[in-house]
Amino acid sequence: MNEKGILIILSGFAGSGKGTIIKELMKKYDNYALSVSATTRAPREGEVEGVHYFFKTEDEFKKMIEKGELLEYADYVGNYYGTPREYVKQQLAAGKDVILEIETEGALNIKREYPDAVLVFVMPPSVEEIHNRLKLRGTETDEVIEKRMKKAGAEITVVDRYDFLMINDVLSESVELFNSIVKGQHMAVSRNRDYINDKKKEFEEYLSRKKEN
Ligand code: 5GP
């Protein structure tokens, strides 16, 4: 069957719990690789360089763009975020299913360039819950929370261009759902052309041997 990795994009509003889904998924399954993005946003408390993000100045980020080092990038609430190209390429070639946790603009750009990419959007059970989760996290000021809520309102308008929607209510169920989506994708006929062609050849050989006998 299909040995190539799948490029999966997970987007969702701030506070949708997508980060936690990925964390649990990576603990449980070893077929995934998570891309670490570059950003000009300041690190939050507890965030580690190279683990959560590669933290860059605006100049450094712009140099990465110029050198073509980013697969995609976008501006989100006043900061740049982008996906380093090389890691994704290497991991896909090694057969890993690569997850990009990115916002909608970057996601749709990727889909344009890589139609095989699978776009998953995760939502909390209610709009009120988005606000509550952001408040509870306590990492942003009220002003930034309001900006992120506004952004969420804009992002919902592009969800219908995604492939899958997940409502993140019970974490363990979301993890399993996400994994099933990816497993299902590996079985898509369009991703298994080489395997199907091999089987066709095997049949042809078998039938011609029969004829000879
Ligand atoms: P946060 O500041 O909360 O870590 O991330 C803000 C938003 O930027 C989230 O929606 C997150 O998914 C998105 N994001 C993180 N990395 C990237 C990236 O490399 N490219 C794009 N387009 N968005 C990203």
JSON list of C-alpha atoms and ligand atoms in Angstrom, two decimals:
[
{"chain": "A", "resi": 1, "resn": "MET", "atom": "CA", "xyz": [0.00, 0.00, 0.00]},
{"chain": "A", "resi": 2, "resn": "ASN", "atom": "CA", "xyz": [0.85, 3.67, -0.04]},
{"chain": "A", "resi": 3, "resn": "GLU", "atom": "CA", "xyz": [4.28, 4.27, 1.55]},
{"chain": "A", "resi": 4, "resn": "LYS", "atom": "CA", "xyz": [4.42, 8.01, 1.05]},
{"chain": "A", "resi": 5, "resn": "GLY", "atom": "CA", "xyz": [3.50, 10.28, 3.91]},
{"chain": "A", "resi": 6, "resn": "ILE", "atom": "CA", "xyz": [0.46, 12.52, 3.77]},
{"chain": "A", "resi": 7, "resn": "LEU", "atom": "CA", "xyz": [0.57, 16.25, 4.31]},
{"chain": "A", "resi": 8, "resn": "ILE", "atom": "CA", "xyz": [-2.15, 17.14, 6.81]},
{"chain": "A", "resi": 9, "resn": "ILE", "atom": "CA", "xyz": [-3.12, 20.62, 7.79]},
{"chain": "A", "resi": 10, "resn": "LEU", "atom": "CA", "xyz": [-4.89, 21.21, 11.05]},
{"chain": "A", "resi": 11, "resn": "SER", "atom": "CA", "xyz": [-6.44, 24.63, 11.49]},
{"chain": "A", "resi": 12, "resn": "GLY", "atom": "CA", "xyz": [-8.82, 25.95, 14.07]},
{"chain": "A", "resi": 13, "resn": "PHE", "atom": "CA", "xyz": [-9.66, 29.02, 16.03]},
{"chain": "A", "resi": 14, "resn": "ALA", "atom": "CA", "xyz": [-7.38, 30.07, 18.81]},
{"chain": "A", "resi": 15, "resn": "GLY", "atom": "CA", "xyz": [-8.68, 28.09, 21.77]},
{"chain": "A", "resi": 16, "resn": "SER", "atom": "CA", "xyz": [-10.07, 25.26, 19.65]},
{"chain": "A", "resi": 17, "resn": "GLY", "atom": "CA", "xyz": [-7.76, 22.81, 21.39]},
{"chain": "A", "resi": 18, "resn": "LYS", "atom": "CA", "xyz": [-5.93, 21.79, 18.20]},
{"chain": "A", "resi": 19, "resn": "GLY", "atom": "CA", "xyz": [-2.55, 21.97, 19.91]},
{"chain": "A", "resi": 20, "resn": "THR", "atom": "CA", "xyz": [-3.66, 19.54, 22.60]},
{"chain": "A", "resi": 21, "resn": "ILE", "atom": "CA", "xyz": [-5.09, 17.13, 20.02]},
{"chain": "A", "resi": 22, "resn": "ILE", "atom": "CA", "xyz": [-1.73, 17.06, 18.24]},
{"chain": "A", "resi": 23, "resn": "LYS", "atom": "CA", "xyz": [0.21, 16.59, 21.49]},
{"chain": "A", "resi": 24, "resn": "GLU", "atom": "CA", "xyz": [-1.88, 13.56, 22.46]},
{"chain": "A", "resi": 25, "resn": "LEU", "atom": "CA", "xyz": [-1.80, 12.16, 18.93]},
{"chain": "A", "resi": 26, "resn": "MET", "atom": "CA", "xyz": [2.00, 12.31, 18.80]},
{"chain": "A", "resi": 27, "resn": "LYS", "atom": "CA", "xyz": [2.25, 10.54, 22.16]},
{"chain": "A", "resi": 28, "resn": "LYS", "atom": "CA", "xyz": [0.05, 7.70, 20.96]},
{"chain": "A", "resi": 29, "resn": "TYR", "atom": "CA", "xyz": [1.09, 7.13, 17.34]},
{"chain": "A", "resi": 30, "resn": "ASP", "atom": "CA", "xyz": [4.54, 7.17, 15.78]},
{"chain": "A", "resi": 31, "resn": "ASN", "atom": "CA", "xyz": [3.64, 7.72, 12.12]},
{"chain": "A", "resi": 32, "resn": "TYR", "atom": "CA", "xyz": [3.32, 11.47, 12.58]},
{"chain": "A", "resi": 33, "resn": "ALA", "atom": "CA", "xyz": [5.85, 14.28, 12.30]},
{"chain": "A", "resi": 34, "resn": "LEU", "atom": "CA", "xyz": [4.94, 17.77, 13.43]},
{"chain": "A", "resi": 35, "resn": "SER", "atom": "CA", "xyz": [6.34, 20.72, 11.54]},
{"chain": "A", "resi": 36, "resn": "VAL", "atom": "CA", "xyz": [7.73, 23.49, 13.74]},
{"chain": "A", "resi": 37, "resn": "SER", "atom": "CA", "xyz": [6.92, 26.92, 12.32]},
{"chain": "A", "resi": 38, "resn": "ALA", "atom": "CA", "xyz": [8.93, 30.10, 12.25]},
{"chain": "A", "resi": 39, "resn": "THR", "atom": "CA", "xyz": [7.26, 33.17, 13.74]},
{"chain": "A", "resi": 40, "resn": "THR", "atom": "CA", "xyz": [7.93, 36.79, 14.62]},
{"chain": "A", "resi": 41, "resn": "ARG", "atom": "CA", "xyz": [5.58, 36.52, 17.61]},
{"chain": "A", "resi": 42, "resn": "ALA", "atom": "CA", "xyz": [7.25, 36.82, 21.02]},
{"chain": "A", "resi": 43, "resn": "PRO", "atom": "CA", "xyz": [7.55, 33.52, 22.93]},
{"chain": "A", "resi": 44, "resn": "ARG", "atom": "CA", "xyz": [4.84, 32.85, 25.53]},
{"chain": "A", "resi": 45, "resn": "GLU", "atom": "CA", "xyz": [5.89, 31.69, 28.94]},
{"chain": "A", "resi": 46, "resn": "GLY", "atom": "CA", "xyz": [7.11, 28.11, 28.70]},
{"chain": "A", "resi": 47, "resn": "GLU", "atom": "CA", "xyz": [7.56, 28.11, 24.93]},
{"chain": "A", "resi": 48, "resn": "VAL", "atom": "CA", "xyz": [10.87, 26.67, 23.81]},
{"chain": "A", "resi": 49, "resn": "GLU", "atom": "CA", "xyz": [12.88, 27.68, 20.73]},
{"chain": "A", "resi": 50, "resn": "GLY", "atom": "CA", "xyz": [12.82, 24.88, 18.14]},
{"chain": "A", "resi": 51, "resn": "VAL", "atom": "CA", "xyz": [10.09, 22.98, 20.00]},
{"chain": "A", "resi": 52, "resn": "HIS", "atom": "CA", "xyz": [7.08, 25.27, 19.82]},
{"chain": "A", "resi": 53, "resn": "TYR", "atom": "CA", "xyz": [8.41, 27.70, 17.23]},
{"chain": "A", "resi": 54, "resn": "PHE", "atom": "CA", "xyz": [11.60, 29.04, 15.72]},
{"chain": "A", "resi": 55, "resn": "PHE", "atom": "CA", "xyz": [11.39, 32.60, 17.01]},
{"chain": "A", "resi": 56, "resn": "LYS", "atom": "CA", "xyz": [12.62, 35.13, 14.44]},
{"chain": "A", "resi": 57, "resn": "THR", "atom": "CA", "xyz": [12.99, 38.88, 14.07]},
{"chain": "A", "resi": 58, "resn": "GLU", "atom": "CA", "xyz": [11.08, 40.42, 11.20]},
{"chain": "A", "resi": 59, "resn": "ASP", "atom": "CA", "xyz": [14.34, 40.80, 9.23]},
{"chain": "A", "resi": 60, "resn": "GLU", "atom": "CA", "xyz": [15.27, 37.16, 9.76]},
{"chain": "A", "resi": 61, "resn": "PHE", "atom": "CA", "xyz": [11.79, 36.09, 8.70]},
{"chain": "A", "resi": 62, "resn": "LYS", "atom": "CA", "xyz": [11.89, 38.20, 5.54]},
{"chain": "A", "resi": 63, "resn": "LYS", "atom": "CA", "xyz": [15.27, 36.64, 4.65]},
{"chain": "A", "resi": 64, "resn": "MET", "atom": "CA", "xyz": [13.71, 33.18, 4.93]},
{"chain": "A", "resi": 65, "resn": "ILE", "atom": "CA", "xyz": [10.98, 34.29, 2.51]},
{"chain": "A", "resi": 66, "resn": "GLU", "atom": "CA", "xyz": [13.53, 35.72, 0.05]},
{"chain": "A", "resi": 67, "resn": "LYS", "atom": "CA", "xyz": [15.60, 32.52, 0.11]},
{"chain": "A", "resi": 68, "resn": "GLY", "atom": "CA", "xyz": [12.51, 30.42, -0.60]},
{"chain": "A", "resi": 69, "resn": "GLU", "atom": "CA", "xyz": [12.94, 28.55, 2.68]},
{"chain": "A", "resi": 70, "resn": "LEU", "atom": "CA", "xyz": [9.24, 28.67, 3.54]},
{"chain": "A", "resi": 71, "resn": "LEU", "atom": "CA", "xyz": [6.58, 26.39, 2.09]},
{"chain": "A", "resi": 72, "resn": "GLU", "atom": "CA", "xyz": [3.95, 29.01, 2.98]},
{"chain": "A", "resi": 73, "resn": "TYR", "atom": "CA", "xyz": [3.62, 31.97, 5.29]},
{"chain": "A", "resi": 74, "resn": "ALA", "atom": "CA", "xyz": [0.94, 34.35, 6.48]},
{"chain": "A", "resi": 75, "resn": "ASP", "atom": "CA", "xyz": [0.34, 37.35, 8.67]},
{"chain": "A", "resi": 76, "resn": "TYR", "atom": "CA", "xyz": [-1.83, 36.51, 11.67]},
{"chain": "A", "resi": 77, "resn": "VAL", "atom": "CA", "xyz": [-2.93, 39.28, 14.04]},
{"chain": "A", "resi": 78, "resn": "GLY", "atom": "CA", "xyz": [0.18, 41.38, 13.32]},
{"chain": "A", "resi": 79, "resn": "ASN", "atom": "CA", "xyz": [2.84, 38.66, 13.27]},
{"chain": "A", "resi": 80, "resn": "TYR", "atom": "CA", "xyz": [4.36, 36.50, 10.57]},
{"chain": "A", "resi": 81, "resn": "TYR", "atom": "CA", "xyz": [4.09, 32.71, 10.74]},
{"chain": "A", "resi": 82, "resn": "GLY", "atom": "CA", "xyz": [5.62, 30.30, 8.21]},
{"chain": "A", "resi": 83, "resn": "THR", "atom": "CA", "xyz": [6.39, 26.63, 7.55]},
{"chain": "A", "resi": 84, "resn": "PRO", "atom": "CA", "xyz": [10.05, 25.69, 6.90]},
{"chain": "A", "resi": 85, "resn": "ARG", "atom": "CA", "xyz": [10.08, 23.76, 3.62]},
{"chain": "A", "resi": 86, "resn": "GLU", "atom": "CA", "xyz": [12.99, 21.33, 4.10]},
{"chain": "A", "resi": 87, "resn": "TYR", "atom": "CA", "xyz": [11.72, 19.45, 7.15]},
{"chain": "A", "resi": 88, "resn": "VAL", "atom": "CA", "xyz": [8.32, 18.80, 5.53]},
{"chain": "A", "resi": 89, "resn": "LYS", "atom": "CA", "xyz": [9.97, 17.50, 2.36]},
{"chain": "A", "resi": 90, "resn": "GLN", "atom": "CA", "xyz": [12.32, 15.16, 4.26]},
{"chain": "A", "resi": 91, "resn": "GLN", "atom": "CA", "xyz": [9.64, 13.73, 6.54]},
{"chain": "A", "resi": 92, "resn": "LEU", "atom": "CA", "xyz": [7.15, 13.08, 3.72]},
{"chain": "A", "resi": 93, "resn": "ALA", "atom": "CA", "xyz": [9.87, 11.29, 1.77]},
{"chain": "A", "resi": 94, "resn": "ALA", "atom": "CA", "xyz": [10.61, 9.18, 4.88]},
{"chain": "A", "resi": 95, "resn": "GLY", "atom": "CA", "xyz": [6.96, 8.08, 4.91]},
{"chain": "A", "resi": 96, "resn": "LYS", "atom": "CA", "xyz": [5.82, 10.19, 7.84]},
{"chain": "A", "resi": 97, "resn": "ASP", "atom": "CA", "xyz": [2.41, 11.84, 7.91]},
{"chain": "A", "resi": 98, "resn": "VAL", "atom": "CA", "xyz": [3.37, 15.45, 8.39]},
{"chain": "A", "resi": 99, "resn": "ILE", "atom": "CA", "xyz": [1.10, 17.76, 10.38]},
{"chain": "A", "resi": 100, "resn": "LEU", "atom": "CA", "xyz": [1.10, 21.51, 9.88]},
{"chain": "A", "resi": 101, "resn": "GLU", "atom": "CA", "xyz": [-0.80, 23.41, 12.54]},
{"chain": "A", "resi": 102, "resn": "ILE", "atom": "CA", "xyz": [-1.46, 26.59, 10.60]},
{"chain": "A", "resi": 103, "resn": "GLU", "atom": "CA", "xyz": [-4.11, 29.24, 10.01]},
{"chain": "A", "resi": 104, "resn": "THR", "atom": "CA", "xyz": [-6.51, 29.31, 7.08]},
{"chain": "A", "resi": 105, "resn": "GLU", "atom": "CA", "xyz": [-4.70, 31.57, 4.60]},
{"chain": "A", "resi": 106, "resn": "GLY", "atom": "CA", "xyz": [-1.54, 29.45, 4.66]},
{"chain": "A", "resi": 107, "resn": "ALA", "atom": "CA", "xyz": [-3.65, 26.27, 4.57]},
{"chain": "A", "resi": 108, "resn": "LEU", "atom": "CA", "xyz": [-5.46, 27.31, 1.41]},
{"chain": "A", "resi": 109, "resn": "ASN", "atom": "CA", "xyz": [-2.17, 28.34, -0.23]},
{"chain": "A", "resi": 110, "resn": "ILE", "atom": "CA", "xyz": [-0.77, 24.88, 0.49]},
{"chain": "A", "resi": 111, "resn": "LYS", "atom": "CA", "xyz": [-3.88, 23.20, -0.96]},
{"chain": "A", "resi": 112, "resn": "ARG", "atom": "CA", "xyz": [-3.44, 25.21, -4.17]},
{"chain": "A", "resi": 113, "resn": "GLU", "atom": "CA", "xyz": [0.15, 24.00, -4.56]},
{"chain": "A", "resi": 114, "resn": "TYR", "atom": "CA", "xyz": [-0.40, 20.49, -3.13]},
{"chain": "A", "resi": 115, "resn": "PRO", "atom": "CA", "xyz": [-3.96, 19.33, -3.93]},
{"chain": "A", "resi": 116, "resn": "ASP", "atom": "CA", "xyz": [-3.16, 16.02, -2.17]},
{"chain": "A", "resi": 117, "resn": "ALA", "atom": "CA", "xyz": [-2.86, 17.79, 1.18]},
{"chain": "A", "resi": 118, "resn": "VAL", "atom": "CA", "xyz": [-5.69, 17.06, 3.60]},
{"chain": "A", "resi": 119, "resn": "LEU", "atom": "CA", "xyz": [-7.26, 20.06, 5.31]},
{"chain": "A", "resi": 120, "resn": "VAL", "atom": "CA", "xyz": [-8.88, 19.49, 8.69]},
{"chain": "A", "resi": 121, "resn": "PHE", "atom": "CA", "xyz": [-10.64, 22.23, 10.62]},
{"chain": "A", "resi": 122, "resn": "VAL", "atom": "CA", "xyz": [-11.26, 21.86, 14.34]},
{"chain": "A", "resi": 123, "resn": "MET", "atom": "CA", "xyz": [-13.90, 23.81, 16.21]},
{"chain": "A", "resi": 124, "resn": "PRO", "atom": "CA", "xyz": [-14.84, 24.00, 19.85]},
{"chain": "A", "resi": 125, "resn": "PRO", "atom": "CA", "xyz": [-18.44, 23.08, 20.65]},
{"chain": "A", "resi": 126, "resn": "SER", "atom": "CA", "xyz": [-19.56, 26.75, 20.81]},
{"chain": "A", "resi": 127, "resn": "VAL", "atom": "CA", "xyz": [-18.40, 30.30, 20.10]},
{"chain": "A", "resi": 128, "resn": "GLU", "atom": "CA", "xyz": [-18.69, 31.13, 23.81]},
{"chain": "A", "resi": 129, "resn": "GLU", "atom": "CA", "xyz": [-16.33, 28.24, 24.50]},
{"chain": "A", "resi": 130, "resn": "ILE", "atom": "CA", "xyz": [-13.65, 29.79, 22.25]},
{"chain": "A", "resi": 131, "resn": "HIS", "atom": "CA", "xyz": [-13.64, 32.91, 24.39]},
{"chain": "A", "resi": 132, "resn": "ASN", "atom": "CA", "xyz": [-13.67, 30.93, 27.63]},
{"chain": "A", "resi": 133, "resn": "ARG", "atom": "CA", "xyz": [-10.72, 28.77, 26.58]},
{"chain": "A", "resi": 134, "resn": "LEU", "atom": "CA", "xyz": [-8.67, 31.82, 25.57]},
{"chain": "A", "resi": 135, "resn": "LYS", "atom": "CA", "xyz": [-9.44, 33.51, 28.89]},
{"chain": "A", "resi": 136, "resn": "LEU", "atom": "CA", "xyz": [-8.63, 30.36, 30.82]},
{"chain": "A", "resi": 137, "resn": "ARG", "atom": "CA", "xyz": [-5.29, 29.94, 29.05]},
{"chain": "A", "resi": 138, "resn": "GLY", "atom": "CA", "xyz": [-4.34, 33.33, 30.45]},
{"chain": "A", "resi": 139, "resn": "THR", "atom": "CA", "xyz": [-1.51, 33.91, 27.97]},
{"chain": "A", "resi": 140, "resn": "GLU", "atom": "CA", "xyz": [-3.07, 36.87, 26.13]},
{"chain": "A", "resi": 141, "resn": "THR", "atom": "CA", "xyz": [-4.38, 40.28, 27.11]},
{"chain": "A", "resi": 142, "resn": "ASP", "atom": "CA", "xyz": [-8.09, 41.07, 26.70]},
{"chain": "A", "resi": 143, "resn": "GLU", "atom": "CA", "xyz": [-7.22, 43.19, 23.67]},
{"chain": "A", "resi": 144, "resn": "VAL", "atom": "CA", "xyz": [-5.39, 40.33, 21.91]},
{"chain": "A", "resi": 145, "resn": "ILE", "atom": "CA", "xyz": [-8.22, 37.94, 22.83]},
{"chain": "A", "resi": 146, "resn": "GLU", "atom": "CA", "xyz": [-10.72, 40.26, 21.15]},
{"chain": "A", "resi": 147, "resn": "LYS", "atom": "CA", "xyz": [-8.49, 40.47, 18.03]},
{"chain": "A", "resi": 148, "resn": "ARG", "atom": "CA", "xyz": [-8.28, 36.67, 17.95]},
{"chain": "A", "resi": 149, "resn": "MET", "atom": "CA", "xyz": [-12.07, 36.40, 18.32]},
{"chain": "A", "resi": 150, "resn": "LYS", "atom": "CA", "xyz": [-12.49, 38.79, 15.39]},
{"chain": "A", "resi": 151, "resn": "LYS", "atom": "CA", "xyz": [-10.03, 36.73, 13.35]},
{"chain": "A", "resi": 152, "resn": "ALA", "atom": "CA", "xyz": [-11.99, 33.56, 14.22]},
{"chain": "A", "resi": 153, "resn": "GLY", "atom": "CA", "xyz": [-15.13, 35.22, 12.85]},
{"chain": "A", "resi": 154, "resn": "ALA", "atom": "CA", "xyz": [-13.30, 35.82, 9.57]},
{"chain": "A", "resi": 155, "resn": "GLU", "atom": "CA", "xyz": [-11.80, 32.32, 9.44]},
{"chain": "A", "resi": 156, "resn": "ILE", "atom": "CA", "xyz": [-15.18, 30.59, 9.68]},
{"chain": "A", "resi": 157, "resn": "THR", "atom": "CA", "xyz": [-16.02, 31.96, 6.23]},
{"chain": "A", "resi": 158, "resn": "VAL", "atom": "CA", "xyz": [-13.37, 29.74, 4.57]},
{"chain": "A", "resi": 159, "resn": "VAL", "atom": "CA", "xyz": [-14.09, 26.51, 6.41]},
{"chain": "A", "resi": 160, "resn": "ASP", "atom": "CA", "xyz": [-16.18, 25.22, 3.52]},
{"chain": "A", "resi": 161, "resn": "ARG", "atom": "CA", "xyz": [-12.96, 24.96, 1.48]},
{"chain": "A", "resi": 162, "resn": "TYR", "atom": "CA", "xyz": [-11.58, 22.42, 3.95]},
{"chain": "A", "resi": 163, "resn": "ASP", "atom": "CA", "xyz": [-11.89, 18.64, 3.55]},
{"chain": "A", "resi": 164, "resn": "PHE", "atom": "CA", "xyz": [-12.89, 17.67, 7.11]},
{"chain": "A", "resi": 165, "resn": "LEU", "atom": "CA", "xyz": [-14.49, 19.26, 10.13]},
{"chain": "A", "resi": 166, "resn": "MET", "atom": "CA", "xyz": [-13.99, 18.09, 13.70]},
{"chain": "A", "resi": 167, "resn": "ILE", "atom": "CA", "xyz": [-15.85, 19.32, 16.76]},
{"chain": "A", "resi": 168, "resn": "ASN", "atom": "CA", "xyz": [-13.41, 19.09, 19.64]},
{"chain": "A", "resi": 169, "resn": "ASP", "atom": "CA", "xyz": [-15.53, 18.23, 22.64]},
{"chain": "A", "resi": 170, "resn": "VAL", "atom": "CA", "xyz": [-13.97, 15.11, 24.17]},
{"chain": "A", "resi": 171, "resn": "LEU", "atom": "CA", "xyz": [-10.20, 15.17, 23.61]},
{"chain": "A", "resi": 172, "resn": "SER", "atom": "CA", "xyz": [-9.60, 11.41, 23.39]},
{"chain": "A", "resi": 173, "resn": "GLU", "atom": "CA", "xyz": [-12.38, 11.10, 20.78]},
{"chain": "A", "resi": 174, "resn": "SER", "atom": "CA", "xyz": [-10.91, 13.93, 18.72]},
{"chain": "A", "resi": 175, "resn": "VAL", "atom": "CA", "xyz": [-7.51, 12.23, 18.72]},
{"chain": "A", "resi": 176, "resn": "GLU", "atom": "CA", "xyz": [-9.03, 8.97, 17.43]},
{"chain": "A", "resi": 177, "resn": "LEU", "atom": "CA", "xyz": [-11.14, 10.80, 14.87]},
{"chain": "A", "resi": 178, "resn": "PHE", "atom": "CA", "xyz": [-8.14, 12.63, 13.50]},
{"chain": "A", "resi": 179, "resn": "ASN", "atom": "CA", "xyz": [-6.16, 9.41, 13.27]},
{"chain": "A", "resi": 180, "resn": "SER", "atom": "CA", "xyz": [-9.05, 7.69, 11.44]},
{"chain": "A", "resi": 181, "resn": "ILE", "atom": "CA", "xyz": [-9.21, 10.49, 8.89]},
{"chain": "A", "resi": 182, "resn": "VAL", "atom": "CA", "xyz": [-5.52, 10.01, 8.12]},
{"chain": "A", "resi": 183, "resn": "LYS", "atom": "CA", "xyz": [-5.78, 6.21, 8.04]},
{"chain": "A", "resi": 184, "resn": "GLY", "atom": "CA", "xyz": [-8.71, 6.51, 5.63]},
{"chain": "A", "resi": 185, "resn": "GLN", "atom": "CA", "xyz": [-6.73, 8.84, 3.42]},
{"chain": "A", "resi": 186, "resn": "HIS", "atom": "CA", "xyz": [-3.95, 6.25, 3.09]},
{"chain": "A", "resi": 187, "resn": "MET", "atom": "CA", "xyz": [-6.54, 3.93, 1.52]},
{"chain": "A", "resi": 188, "resn": "ALA", "atom": "CA", "xyz": [-7.64, 6.42, -1.14]},
{"chain": "A", "resi": 189, "resn": "VAL", "atom": "CA", "xyz": [-7.33, 4.91, -4.62]},
{"chain": "A", "resi": 190, "resn": "SER", "atom": "CA", "xyz": [-5.70, 8.12, -5.85]},
{"chain": "A", "resi": 191, "resn": "ARG", "atom": "CA", "xyz": [-2.84, 7.61, -3.37]},
{"chain": "A", "resi": 192, "resn": "ASN", "atom": "CA", "xyz": [-2.27, 3.98, -4.34]},
{"chain": "A", "resi": 193, "resn": "ARG", "atom": "CA", "xyz": [-1.80, 4.11, -8.11]},
{"chain": "A", "resi": 194, "resn": "ASP", "atom": "CA", "xyz": [1.61, 2.38, -7.98]},
{"chain": "A", "resi": 195, "resn": "TYR", "atom": "CA", "xyz": [0.25, -0.44, -5.83]},
{"chain": "A", "resi": 196, "resn": "ILE", "atom": "CA", "xyz": [-2.72, -0.94, -8.16]},
{"chain": "A", "resi": 197, "resn": "ASN", "atom": "CA", "xyz": [-0.45, -0.96, -11.22]},
{"chain": "A", "resi": 198, "resn": "ASP", "atom": "CA", "xyz": [1.79, -3.57, -9.56]},
{"chain": "A", "resi": 199, "resn": "LYS", "atom": "CA", "xyz": [-1.24, -5.78, -8.93]},
{"chain": "A", "resi": 200, "resn": "LYS", "atom": "CA", "xyz": [-2.36, -5.35, -12.54]},
{"chain": "A", "resi": 201, "resn": "LYS", "atom": "CA", "xyz": [1.04, -6.54, -13.68]},
{"chain": "A", "resi": 202, "resn": "GLU", "atom": "CA", "xyz": [0.92, -9.52, -11.33]},
{"chain": "A", "resi": 203, "resn": "PHE", "atom": "CA", "xyz": [-2.45, -10.49, -12.82]},
{"chain": "A", "resi": 204, "resn": "GLU", "atom": "CA", "xyz": [-1.18, -10.12, -16.36]},
{"chain": "A", "resi": 205, "resn": "GLU", "atom": "CA", "xyz": [1.81, -12.33, -15.55]},
{"chain": "A", "resi": 206, "resn": "TYR", "atom": "CA", "xyz": [-0.38, -14.91, -13.85]},
{"chain": "A", "resi": 207, "resn": "LEU", "atom": "CA", "xyz": [-2.84, -15.05, -16.75]},
{"chain": "A", "resi": 208, "resn": "SER", "atom": "CA", "xyz": [-0.12, -15.28, -19.39]},
{"chain": "A", "resi": 209, "resn": "ARG", "atom": "CA", "xyz": [1.54, -18.13, -17.45]},
{"chain": "A", "resi": 210, "resn": "LYS", "atom": "CA", "xyz": [-1.83, -19.92, -17.42]},
{"chain": "A", "resi": 211, "resn": "LYS", "atom": "CA", "xyz": [-2.17, -19.48, -21.15]},
{"chain": "A", "resi": 212, "resn": "GLU", "atom": "CA", "xyz": [1.26, -21.00, -21.75]},
{"chain": "A", "resi": 213, "resn": "ASN", "atom": "CA", "xyz": [0.39, -24.12, -19.74]},
{"chain": "B", "resi": 1, "resn": "5GP", "atom": "P1", "xyz": [-0.30, 31.21, 18.06]},
{"chain": "B", "resi": 1, "resn": "5GP", "atom": "O1", "xyz": [0.23, 32.60, 18.14]},
{"chain": "B", "resi": 1, "resn": "5GP", "atom": "O2", "xyz": [-1.57, 31.04, 18.87]},
{"chain": "B", "resi": 1, "resn": "5GP", "atom": "O3", "xyz": [0.75, 30.18, 18.39]},
{"chain": "B", "resi": 1, "resn": "5GP", "atom": "O4", "xyz": [-0.70, 30.95, 16.53]},
{"chain": "B", "resi": 1, "resn": "5GP", "atom": "C1", "xyz": [-1.56, 31.82, 15.87]},
{"chain": "B", "resi": 1, "resn": "5GP", "atom": "C2", "xyz": [-2.07, 31.18, 14.58]},
{"chain": "B", "resi": 1, "resn": "5GP", "atom": "O5", "xyz": [-0.99, 31.01, 13.66]},
{"chain": "B", "resi": 1, "resn": "5GP", "atom": "C3", "xyz": [-2.68, 29.80, 14.79]},
{"chain": "B", "resi": 1, "resn": "5GP", "atom": "O6", "xyz": [-3.88, 29.72, 14.04]},
{"chain": "B", "resi": 1, "resn": "5GP", "atom": "C4", "xyz": [-1.64, 28.88, 14.23]},
{"chain": "B", "resi": 1, "resn": "5GP", "atom": "O7", "xyz": [-2.21, 27.69, 13.75]},
{"chain": "B", "resi": 1, "resn": "5GP", "atom": "C5", "xyz": [-1.07, 29.72, 13.11]},
{"chain": "B", "resi": 1, "resn": "5GP", "atom": "N1", "xyz": [0.25, 29.28, 12.65]},
{"chain": "B", "resi": 1, "resn": "5GP", "atom": "C6", "xyz": [1.24, 28.72, 13.38]},
{"chain": "B", "resi": 1, "resn": "5GP", "atom": "N2", "xyz": [2.29, 28.43, 12.59]},
{"chain": "B", "resi": 1, "resn": "5GP", "atom": "C7", "xyz": [1.96, 28.79, 11.34]},
{"chain": "B", "resi": 1, "resn": "5GP", "atom": "C8", "xyz": [2.61, 28.72, 10.05]},
{"chain": "B", "resi": 1, "resn": "5GP", "atom": "O8", "xyz": [3.73, 28.24, 9.91]},
{"chain": "B", "resi": 1, "resn": "5GP", "atom": "N3", "xyz": [1.95, 29.20, 8.98]},
{"chain": "B", "resi": 1, "resn": "5GP", "atom": "C9", "xyz": [0.70, 29.74, 9.08]},
{"chain": "B", "resi": 1, "resn": "5GP", "atom": "N4", "xyz": [0.12, 30.16, 7.95]},
{"chain": "B", "resi": 1, "resn": "5GP", "atom": "N5", "xyz": [0.04, 29.81, 10.26]},
{"chain": "B", "resi": 1, "resn": "5GP", "atom": "C10", "xyz": [0.66, 29.35, 11.37]}
]
